[in-house]
Short mmCIF file of C-alpha atoms in Angstrom, two decimals:
data_model
loop_
_atom_site.label_atom_id
_atom_site.label_comp_id
_atom_site.label_asym_id
_atom_site.label_seq_id
_atom_site.Cartn_x
_atom_site.Cartn_y
_atom_site.Cartn_z
CA UNK F 1 -8.16 3.07 28.34
CA UNK F 2 -4.57 4.20 29.49
CA UNK F 3 -4.16 0.77 30.94
CA UNK F 4 -4.79 -0.97 27.91
CA UNK F 5 -2.27 1.48 26.06
CA UNK F 6 0.38 0.71 28.82
CA UNK F 7 -0.15 -3.06 28.12
CA UNK F 8 0.34 -2.50 24.33
CA UNK F 9 3.36 -0.71 24.95
CA UNK F 10 4.75 -3.36 27.51
CA UNK F 11 4.07 -6.10 24.94
CA UNK F 12 5.00 -4.64 21.70
CA UNK F 13 7.50 -1.82 22.37
CA UNK F 14 10.51 -4.04 22.72
CA UNK F 15 9.77 -5.66 19.56
CA UNK F 16 8.99 -2.45 17.87
CA UNK F 17 12.39 -1.05 18.78
CA UNK F 18 13.97 -3.76 16.68
CA UNK F 19 12.77 -2.39 13.37
CA UNK F 20 10.87 -3.74 10.64
CA UNK F 21 13.06 -6.48 9.35
CA UNK F 22 13.92 -7.90 12.88
CA UNK F 23 10.29 -7.90 13.82
CA UNK F 24 8.96 -9.50 11.09
CA UNK F 25 11.76 -12.15 11.02
CA UNK F 26 10.68 -12.81 14.81
CA UNK F 27 6.93 -12.80 13.84
CA UNK F 28 7.21 -15.14 10.90
CA UNK F 29 9.64 -17.48 12.69
CA UNK F 30 7.23 -17.77 15.62
CA UNK F 31 4.32 -18.33 13.57
CA UNK F 32 6.13 -21.09 11.64
CA UNK F 33 7.19 -22.62 14.96
CA UNK F 34 3.40 -22.65 15.80
CA UNK F 35 2.41 -24.68 12.80
CA UNK F 36 4.96 -27.19 13.57
CA UNK F 37 7.55 -26.36 10.84
CA UNK F 38 10.96 -27.47 11.89
CA UNK F 39 12.97 -24.89 13.76
CA UNK F 40 15.71 -24.56 11.18
CA UNK F 41 13.20 -24.25 8.32
CA UNK F 42 11.22 -21.51 10.35
CA UNK F 43 13.94 -19.43 11.12
CA UNK F 44 15.24 -19.71 7.47
CA UNK F 45 11.94 -18.47 6.28
CA UNK F 46 11.98 -15.57 8.77
CA UNK F 47 15.61 -14.41 7.81
CA UNK F 48 14.47 -14.37 4.23
CA UNK F 49 11.52 -12.21 5.12
CA UNK F 50 14.02 -9.91 7.07
CA UNK F 51 16.44 -9.75 4.13
CA UNK F 52 13.62 -9.17 1.77
CA UNK F 53 12.08 -6.24 3.67
CA UNK F 54 15.69 -4.68 4.18
CA UNK F 55 16.48 -4.98 0.57
CA UNK F 56 13.20 -3.44 -0.54
CA UNK F 57 13.59 -0.66 1.86
CA UNK F 58 17.01 0.05 0.66
CA UNK F 59 16.21 0.25 -3.05
CA UNK F 60 13.14 2.48 -2.31
CA UNK F 61 15.63 4.65 -0.20
CA UNK F 62 17.97 4.94 -3.06
CA UNK F 63 15.23 5.54 -5.85
CA UNK F 64 13.51 8.17 -3.77
CA UNK F 65 16.70 10.07 -2.51
CA UNK F 66 17.89 10.29 -6.12
CA UNK F 67 14.64 11.55 -7.64
CA UNK F 68 14.12 13.91 -4.68
CA UNK F 69 17.21 15.78 -5.60
CA UNK F 70 16.05 16.19 -9.29
CA UNK F 71 12.71 17.25 -8.37
CA UNK F 72 13.88 19.80 -5.98
CA UNK F 73 16.31 21.07 -8.89
CA UNK F 74 12.92 21.26 -10.88
CA UNK F 75 11.37 23.57 -8.38
CA UNK F 76 14.32 25.90 -8.24
CA UNK F 77 14.28 25.90 -11.82
CA UNK F 78 10.90 26.77 -12.54
CA UNK F 79 9.87 28.70 -9.47
CA UNK F 80 6.79 26.82 -8.95
CA UNK F 81 5.58 26.99 -5.13
CA UNK F 82 4.32 23.89 -3.82
CA UNK F 83 5.38 24.50 -0.16
CA UNK F 84 4.52 20.87 1.12
CA UNK F 85 7.80 18.44 0.93
CA UNK F 86 7.15 14.88 0.25
CA UNK F 87 9.50 13.04 2.46
CA UNK F 88 8.39 9.53 1.55
CA UNK F 89 6.91 6.92 3.60
CA UNK F 90 9.89 6.07 5.88
CA UNK F 91 9.76 9.08 7.95
CA UNK F 92 5.96 8.99 8.28
CA UNK F 93 6.13 5.37 9.54
CA UNK F 94 8.79 6.63 12.10
CA UNK F 95 6.60 9.57 13.29
CA UNK F 96 3.38 7.28 13.49
CA UNK F 97 5.37 4.58 15.56
CA UNK F 98 6.48 7.44 17.88
CA UNK F 99 2.98 7.34 19.27
CA UNK F 100 2.17 5.15 21.83
CA UNK F 101 -1.49 4.95 20.34
CA UNK F 102 0.11 3.04 17.49
CA UNK F 103 0.97 0.10 19.73
CA UNK F 104 -2.64 0.56 21.29
CA UNK F 105 -4.33 0.34 17.60
CA UNK F 106 -1.97 -2.63 16.92
CA UNK F 107 -3.14 -4.54 20.19
CA UNK F 108 -6.79 -3.77 19.36
CA UNK F 109 -6.46 -5.20 15.56
CA UNK F 110 -4.75 -8.22 16.91
CA UNK F 111 -7.56 -8.98 19.02
CA UNK F 112 -9.92 -8.04 16.16
CA UNK F 113 -8.17 -10.45 13.72
CA UNK F 114 -8.30 -13.49 16.16
CA UNK F 115 -11.96 -12.83 16.84
CA UNK F 116 -12.65 -13.00 13.03
CA UNK F 117 -10.63 -16.17 12.64
CA UNK F 118 -12.48 -17.86 15.85
CA UNK F 119 -15.76 -16.71 14.18
CA UNK F 120 -14.87 -18.10 10.91
CA UNK F 121 -15.30 -14.30 9.40
CA UNK F 122 -11.89 -14.57 7.79
CA UNK F 123 -9.25 -16.97 6.57
CA UNK F 124 -6.40 -14.22 6.90
CA UNK F 125 -3.88 -14.25 9.80
CA UNK F 126 -2.32 -10.66 9.65
CA UNK F 127 1.31 -10.85 10.45
CA UNK F 128 2.28 -7.48 8.58
CA UNK F 129 2.48 -5.99 12.12
CA UNK F 130 4.76 -2.90 10.95
CA UNK F 131 2.36 -1.67 8.43
CA UNK F 132 -0.25 -1.12 11.15
CA UNK F 133 0.94 2.56 10.97
CA UNK F 134 -0.96 2.95 7.80
CA UNK F 135 -4.27 2.43 9.89
CA UNK F 136 -2.81 3.93 12.82
CA UNK F 137 -2.27 7.44 11.25
CA UNK F 138 -5.86 7.53 10.23
CA UNK F 139 -6.85 7.00 13.96
CA UNK F 140 -4.13 9.63 15.14
CA UNK F 141 -5.37 12.15 12.50
CA UNK F 142 -8.71 11.75 13.75
CA UNK F 143 -7.77 12.56 17.42
CA UNK F 144 -5.78 15.40 15.86
CA UNK F 145 -8.96 16.87 14.14
CA UNK F 146 -10.84 16.58 17.49
CA UNK F 147 -12.00 12.94 17.89
CA UNK F 148 -11.65 11.12 21.45
CA UNK F 149 -9.73 7.80 21.58
CA UNK F 150 -13.02 5.96 21.79
CA UNK F 151 -14.28 7.45 18.53
CA UNK F 152 -10.71 7.14 16.80
CA UNK F 153 -10.62 3.41 17.92
CA UNK F 154 -14.00 2.83 16.54
CA UNK F 155 -12.90 4.18 13.12
CA UNK F 156 -10.02 2.14 13.29
CA UNK F 157 -11.83 -1.41 13.89
CA UNK F 158 -14.20 -0.31 11.10
CA UNK F 159 -11.67 0.29 8.43
CA UNK F 160 -9.62 -2.50 9.89
CA UNK F 161 -12.26 -5.37 9.67
CA UNK F 162 -12.92 -4.19 5.87
CA UNK F 163 -9.14 -4.64 5.26
CA UNK F 164 -9.14 -8.05 6.59
CA UNK F 165 -12.04 -8.99 4.46
CA UNK F 166 -10.38 -7.64 1.66
CA UNK F 167 -7.60 -9.75 1.93
CA UNK F 168 -9.76 -12.86 1.52
CA UNK F 169 -11.60 -11.26 -1.35
CA UNK F 170 -8.19 -10.70 -3.13
CA UNK F 171 -6.68 -14.00 -2.34
CA UNK F 172 -7.84 -15.85 -5.88
CA UNK F 173 -6.69 -12.96 -7.84
CA UNK F 174 -3.25 -13.17 -6.17
CA UNK F 175 -2.97 -16.57 -7.13
CA UNK F 176 -3.71 -16.01 -10.70
CA UNK F 177 -1.44 -13.01 -11.16
CA UNK F 178 1.31 -15.27 -9.30
CA UNK F 179 0.39 -18.44 -11.15
CA UNK F 180 0.48 -19.85 -7.56
CA UNK F 181 -1.50 -22.78 -6.29
CA UNK F 182 -4.26 -22.60 -3.95
CA UNK F 183 -2.33 -23.82 -0.98
CA UNK F 184 0.03 -20.59 -1.43
CA UNK F 185 -0.69 -18.61 1.86
CA UNK F 186 0.44 -15.09 0.56
CA UNK F 187 -2.24 -12.40 0.67
CA UNK F 188 -2.27 -8.78 2.30
CA UNK F 189 -4.12 -6.55 4.47
CA UNK F 190 -1.91 -3.63 3.17
CA UNK F 191 -3.91 -0.24 3.04
CA UNK F 192 -2.59 0.02 -0.50
CA UNK F 193 -5.78 -1.90 -1.53
CA UNK F 194 -8.40 -0.21 0.26
CA UNK F 195 -8.84 1.99 -2.78
CA UNK F 196 -9.76 -1.03 -4.84
CA UNK F 197 -13.49 -0.18 -4.70
CA UNK F 198 -12.93 3.42 -6.26
CA UNK F 199 -10.72 1.78 -8.96
CA UNK F 200 -13.28 -1.09 -9.76
CA UNK F 201 -15.81 1.86 -10.36
CA UNK F 202 -13.81 3.26 -13.15
CA UNK F 203 -12.75 -0.45 -14.14
CA UNK F 204 -16.77 -0.87 -14.98
CA UNK F 205 -17.17 2.06 -16.47
CA UNK F 206 -14.24 1.12 -18.86
CA UNK F 207 -16.41 -2.13 -19.41
CA UNK F 208 -19.39 -0.30 -20.39
CA UNK F 209 -18.02 2.58 -22.60
CA UNK F 210 -14.39 1.95 -23.53
CA UNK F 211 -14.01 -1.89 -23.95
CA UNK F 212 -12.75 -1.09 -27.56
CA UNK F 213 -9.62 0.40 -25.70
CA UNK F 214 -8.67 -3.22 -24.42
CA UNK F 215 -7.76 -4.52 -28.06
CA UNK F 216 -4.93 -2.05 -27.82
CA UNK F 217 -3.59 -2.96 -24.49
CA UNK F 218 -0.48 -5.15 -23.91
CA UNK F 219 1.11 -7.48 -21.53
CA UNK F 220 4.03 -5.55 -20.08
CA UNK F 221 5.89 -9.01 -19.52
CA UNK F 222 5.35 -9.98 -23.13
CA UNK F 223 6.20 -6.71 -24.54
CA UNK F 224 9.72 -7.20 -22.72
CA UNK F 225 10.01 -10.45 -24.25
CA UNK F 226 9.20 -9.32 -27.72
CA UNK F 227 11.27 -6.00 -27.62
CA UNK F 228 14.18 -7.19 -25.54
CA UNK F 229 15.98 -4.83 -23.33
CA UNK F 230 14.08 -1.69 -24.70
CA UNK F 231 10.73 -2.87 -22.91
CA UNK F 232 12.66 -4.03 -19.76
CA UNK F 233 12.70 -2.48 -16.31
CA UNK F 234 16.38 -1.70 -16.82
CA UNK F 235 15.10 0.60 -19.92
CA UNK F 236 12.05 2.00 -18.22
CA UNK F 237 14.14 3.09 -15.42
CA UNK F 238 16.73 4.88 -18.02
CA UNK F 239 13.67 6.74 -19.89
CA UNK F 240 12.48 7.97 -16.54
CA UNK F 241 15.49 9.09 -15.28
CA UNK F 242 16.22 10.91 -18.59
CA UNK F 243 12.83 12.79 -18.45
CA UNK F 244 13.11 13.74 -14.98
CA UNK F 245 16.77 14.85 -15.25
CA UNK F 246 15.85 17.11 -18.48
CA UNK F 247 12.92 18.71 -16.69
CA UNK F 248 15.22 19.55 -13.61
CA UNK F 249 17.89 20.91 -15.90
CA UNK F 250 20.51 18.69 -14.91
CA UNK F 251 23.86 18.17 -16.12
CA UNK F 252 24.47 15.42 -18.54
CA UNK F 253 26.39 13.72 -15.71
CA UNK F 254 23.64 14.04 -13.49
CA UNK F 255 21.29 12.77 -15.86
CA UNK F 256 22.97 9.71 -16.53
CA UNK F 257 23.43 8.96 -12.72
CA UNK F 258 19.67 9.50 -12.38
CA UNK F 259 18.83 7.18 -15.12
CA UNK F 260 21.26 4.41 -14.34
CA UNK F 261 20.19 4.78 -10.67
CA UNK F 262 16.51 4.15 -11.39
CA UNK F 263 17.40 1.34 -13.93
CA UNK F 264 19.04 -0.83 -11.52
CA UNK F 265 16.35 -0.10 -8.70
CA UNK F 266 13.35 -1.00 -10.95
CA UNK F 267 15.36 -4.28 -11.89
CA UNK F 268 16.26 -4.97 -8.20
CA UNK F 269 12.31 -4.41 -7.08
CA UNK F 270 11.60 -7.57 -9.28
CA UNK F 271 14.41 -9.69 -7.97
CA UNK F 272 13.44 -8.86 -4.18
CA UNK F 273 9.81 -9.58 -5.14
CA UNK F 274 10.81 -13.06 -5.40
CA UNK F 275 12.27 -13.20 -2.06
CA UNK F 276 9.13 -12.73 -0.42
CA UNK F 277 7.60 -16.09 -1.89
CA UNK F 278 10.83 -17.95 -0.83
CA UNK F 279 10.54 -16.51 2.71
CA UNK F 280 6.77 -17.96 3.08
CA UNK F 281 7.62 -21.52 1.56
CA UNK F 282 8.26 -23.15 4.93
CA UNK F 283 5.09 -21.47 6.62
CA UNK F 284 3.10 -22.40 3.56
CA UNK F 285 3.58 -26.26 4.08
CA UNK F 286 3.23 -25.92 7.84
CA UNK F 287 -0.22 -24.21 7.38
CA UNK F 288 -1.31 -26.87 4.90
CA UNK F 289 -0.35 -29.75 7.31
CA UNK F 290 -1.82 -27.87 10.21
CA UNK F 291 -4.99 -27.22 8.39
CA UNK F 292 -5.45 -30.80 7.19
CA UNK F 293 -4.87 -32.14 10.72
CA UNK F 294 -6.89 -29.64 12.89
CA UNK F 295 -9.28 -27.52 10.63
CA UNK F 296 -10.65 -30.18 8.32
CA UNK F 297 -8.71 -28.79 5.46
CA UNK F 298 -9.51 -25.16 6.24
CA UNK F 299 -7.37 -22.61 4.58
CA UNK F 300 -5.43 -20.02 6.51
CA UNK F 301 -3.87 -17.42 4.84
CA UNK F 302 -1.12 -15.16 5.94
CA UNK F 303 -1.47 -11.34 5.46
CA UNK F 304 2.11 -9.95 4.41
CA UNK F 305 3.30 -6.51 2.87
CA UNK F 306 2.51 -5.86 -0.71
CA UNK F 307 5.80 -6.45 -2.21
CA UNK F 308 5.11 -10.36 -3.22
CA UNK F 309 3.70 -8.69 -6.20
CA UNK F 310 6.58 -6.77 -7.16
CA UNK F 311 7.86 -8.96 -10.03
CA UNK F 312 4.79 -8.05 -12.29
CA UNK F 313 6.02 -5.86 -14.86
CA UNK F 314 2.89 -3.94 -15.19
CA UNK F 315 3.27 -2.43 -11.58
CA UNK F 316 6.56 -0.86 -12.60
CA UNK F 317 5.44 0.25 -16.39
CA UNK F 318 2.34 1.86 -14.84
CA UNK F 319 4.14 3.65 -12.06
CA UNK F 320 6.92 5.05 -14.46
CA UNK F 321 4.35 6.31 -17.17
CA UNK F 322 2.40 7.84 -13.91
CA UNK F 323 5.30 9.76 -12.57
CA UNK F 324 5.30 12.54 -15.06
CA UNK F 325 1.60 12.49 -15.03
CA UNK F 326 1.79 12.96 -11.24
CA UNK F 327 4.04 15.76 -11.47
CA UNK F 328 2.00 17.83 -13.92
CA UNK F 329 -1.18 17.20 -11.82
CA UNK F 330 0.48 18.55 -8.95
CA UNK F 331 1.39 21.56 -10.63
CA UNK F 332 -2.08 22.26 -11.97
CA UNK F 333 -4.41 20.42 -9.61
CA UNK F 334 -6.41 23.35 -7.70
CA UNK F 335 -5.97 22.98 -3.81
CA UNK F 336 -2.69 20.95 -3.90
CA UNK F 337 0.32 22.15 -2.06
CA UNK F 338 2.25 19.09 -2.42
CA UNK F 339 5.27 18.49 -4.82
CA UNK F 340 5.77 14.68 -5.67
CA UNK F 341 9.31 13.82 -4.43
CA UNK F 342 9.69 10.79 -2.04
CA UNK F 343 6.42 9.31 -3.64
CA UNK F 344 7.21 9.97 -7.36
CA UNK F 345 7.41 6.35 -7.81
CA UNK F 346 3.62 5.30 -7.06
CA UNK F 347 3.88 2.58 -5.13
CA UNK F 348 0.77 3.46 -3.03
CA UNK F 349 -1.32 3.42 -6.48
CA UNK F 350 -0.19 0.87 -8.73
CA UNK F 351 -0.31 -2.35 -6.88
CA UNK F 352 -4.34 -2.05 -6.21
CA UNK F 353 -4.57 -1.00 -10.12
CA UNK F 354 -3.04 -4.47 -11.04
CA UNK F 355 -5.46 -6.39 -8.86
CA UNK F 356 -8.44 -4.83 -10.02
CA UNK F 357 -7.70 -4.42 -13.80
CA UNK F 358 -5.66 -7.77 -13.49
CA UNK F 359 -2.74 -6.09 -15.61
CA UNK F 360 -4.72 -4.33 -18.24
CA UNK F 361 -1.97 -1.49 -18.59
CA UNK F 362 -3.96 0.93 -20.40
CA UNK F 363 -6.68 0.97 -17.82
CA UNK F 364 -4.25 1.04 -15.02
CA UNK F 365 -2.39 4.07 -16.67
CA UNK F 366 -5.72 6.02 -17.29
CA UNK F 367 -7.57 4.89 -13.92
CA UNK F 368 -4.18 5.77 -12.21
CA UNK F 369 -4.29 9.21 -13.43
CA UNK F 370 -7.81 9.73 -12.38
CA UNK F 371 -7.24 8.66 -8.81
CA UNK F 372 -4.02 10.53 -8.44
CA UNK F 373 -5.81 13.64 -7.31
CA UNK F 374 -7.11 11.77 -4.25
CA UNK F 375 -3.49 11.08 -3.03
CA UNK F 376 -2.35 14.84 -3.59
CA UNK F 377 -5.12 16.44 -1.90
CA UNK F 378 -5.14 13.68 0.95
CA UNK F 379 -1.52 14.56 1.43
CA UNK F 380 -1.88 18.13 1.43
CA UNK F 381 -5.04 17.69 4.08
CA UNK F 382 -2.85 15.72 6.42
CA UNK F 383 0.40 17.89 6.33
CA UNK F 384 -0.38 20.10 9.23
CA UNK F 385 -0.81 16.94 11.38
CA UNK F 386 2.30 15.10 10.04
CA UNK F 387 4.52 18.14 10.52
CA UNK F 388 3.17 18.85 14.26
CA UNK F 389 3.66 15.17 15.23
CA UNK F 390 7.04 14.80 13.50
CA UNK F 391 8.34 17.77 15.52
CA UNK F 392 6.82 16.49 18.87
CA UNK F 393 8.83 13.07 18.11
CA UNK F 394 11.99 14.74 17.13
CA UNK F 395 11.57 13.03 13.72
CA UNK F 396 11.50 16.42 11.60
CA UNK F 397 13.95 16.15 8.57
CA UNK F 398 17.12 18.10 9.17
CA UNK F 399 17.72 20.86 6.73
CA UNK F 400 14.15 22.06 6.35
CA UNK F 401 12.87 25.40 7.20
CA UNK F 402 11.09 25.22 10.81
CA UNK F 403 8.20 26.80 8.93
CA UNK F 404 7.88 23.93 6.33
CA UNK F 405 5.28 21.56 5.91
CA UNK F 406 5.91 17.82 5.13
CA UNK F 407 3.67 14.93 3.98
CA UNK F 408 3.74 12.18 1.36
CA UNK F 409 2.36 12.05 -1.97
CA UNK F 410 1.29 8.37 -2.49
CA UNK F 411 0.44 7.72 1.04
CA UNK F 412 -1.59 4.65 1.23
CA UNK F 413 -5.18 5.15 2.25
CA UNK F 414 -6.24 8.65 1.00
CA UNK F 415 -9.96 8.02 1.47
CA UNK F 416 -9.36 7.02 5.00
CA UNK F 417 -7.64 10.27 5.63
CA UNK F 418 -10.48 12.19 4.50
CA UNK F 419 -12.70 9.98 6.71
CA UNK F 420 -10.39 10.85 9.75
CA UNK F 421 -10.76 14.44 9.08
CA UNK F 422 -14.60 14.21 8.73
CA UNK F 423 -14.88 11.80 11.99
CA UNK F 424 -12.62 14.27 13.97
CA UNK F 425 -14.23 17.36 13.14
CA UNK F 426 -17.70 15.76 13.55
CA UNK F 427 -16.69 14.62 17.09
CA UNK F 428 -16.62 18.52 18.05
CA UNK F 429 -20.55 18.55 17.65
CA UNK F 430 -20.61 20.66 14.19
CA UNK F 431 -23.66 19.62 12.67
CA UNK F 432 -22.51 19.91 9.07
CA UNK F 433 -19.54 17.78 9.97
CA UNK F 434 -21.76 15.27 11.63
CA UNK F 435 -23.79 15.13 8.54
CA UNK F 436 -20.93 14.68 6.21
CA UNK F 437 -19.16 12.29 8.23
CA UNK F 438 -22.21 9.94 8.31
CA UNK F 439 -22.87 10.44 4.66
CA UNK F 440 -19.13 9.25 3.86
CA UNK F 441 -18.88 6.48 6.18
CA UNK F 442 -22.17 5.21 4.61
CA UNK F 443 -20.95 5.61 1.06
CA UNK F 444 -17.55 4.04 1.96
CA UNK F 445 -19.43 0.95 3.17
CA UNK F 446 -21.94 0.74 0.55
CA UNK F 447 -19.24 0.92 -2.04
CA UNK F 448 -17.21 -1.72 -0.21
CA UNK F 449 -20.01 -3.97 0.00
CA UNK F 450 -20.68 -3.55 -3.87
CA UNK F 451 -16.94 -4.42 -4.63
CA UNK F 452 -17.20 -7.29 -2.56
CA UNK F 453 -20.02 -8.63 -4.48
CA UNK F 454 -18.10 -8.04 -7.66
CA UNK F 455 -14.89 -9.84 -6.36
CA UNK F 456 -17.14 -12.80 -5.37
CA UNK F 457 -18.44 -13.10 -8.82
CA UNK F 458 -14.74 -12.94 -9.99
CA UNK F 459 -13.81 -15.47 -7.64
CA UNK F 460 -16.57 -17.94 -8.59
CA UNK F 461 -15.19 -17.85 -12.02
CA UNK F 462 -11.80 -18.65 -10.93
CA UNK F 463 -13.21 -21.63 -9.06
CA UNK F 464 -14.88 -22.63 -12.19
CA UNK F 465 -11.97 -22.46 -14.38
CA UNK F 466 -10.05 -24.68 -11.88
CA UNK F 467 -12.86 -27.17 -11.60
#
């Protein structure tokens, strides 16, 4: 096993050291060249993807930094003690990539993806290499809780296969949400969307018990058109900034600064989301030509990061409504020790809500509020592992007390973190944990199978409409 880890390090470490944007620029360019795209066009698409990733990361950094300060003021003002600091996703990615096991898990999943493509079990080629850390952290947490590498690898492969299958299931919905043609290759294997089955359970409950609520629903984009600026992303950012600033007891200058920062960030998210679409245009044509020539028209999709959906207004409308709800739940939720700071804008939550509900905003908000405790409890559960690992790799945030714990509120894959905890502890031979782990894994698989069947029914309806 150590030989495989060394091989993974040799192959991927020099690329990973470049950072996410250069890495994905290289990956997309190479894949485009493989599909016979002209070199200049292939490089153009790769550079656009790198620029988009850099832009989205910069905006997220600005937004979370601004809100983190306000939320820290809120804690100081109220005296509410939530002793785990939410540092956002970026430090967790750094921590995870600091482990050589992440490269090993990456190599394993590349092999699994190729095998699935060869056996015609998927039409998705996952190129979102950087975000393997979402899956790796589950394996690393299982090891932290007592699993050996073989058991952790089996758990990673199990979840990874379902992620890839899910990317195929969601593809027609992405086309519908983006008003994109079938030949558009964009999909995603992002861990964001592995909470889809749970969301769909509540969505079906809505269908049975609360269908009348849908008549009060509204399209966020249409609302923006009707009421102009006051329903725009700019305005939503202003409202959120003022609300949080008032909670924090900030000065008028600080409140307006926070409001304007939120406003410009939310608007820029939409703009940058369009860059992802432009980035894959050269590859899209190359894949279409390749499939027509070599695969008898078989469609090959490309698994990207989630922000190609960032232009949908519902994502931001729901996220901004859920922000104060998340704060309230964090304060009153039993067992939670995590204060939402870096994850106050719920990007680990709302994209999946958009896909399952297809943009029904009332459902997105209600179901989002119901599922937020999963993220808070998951972040609390994993905090000791994150803190210890951060200290080992030298990524513990400066300025925090040595005794402080760190985590992330809306970290993707909350259910999978619980699976890692149960599987890790079951590996120690405790009968109760073995039983809990077996039941949890069985339930996880069964609900995914049910969800897959429901998504196939939805996709058949899409196909009928196109026909």
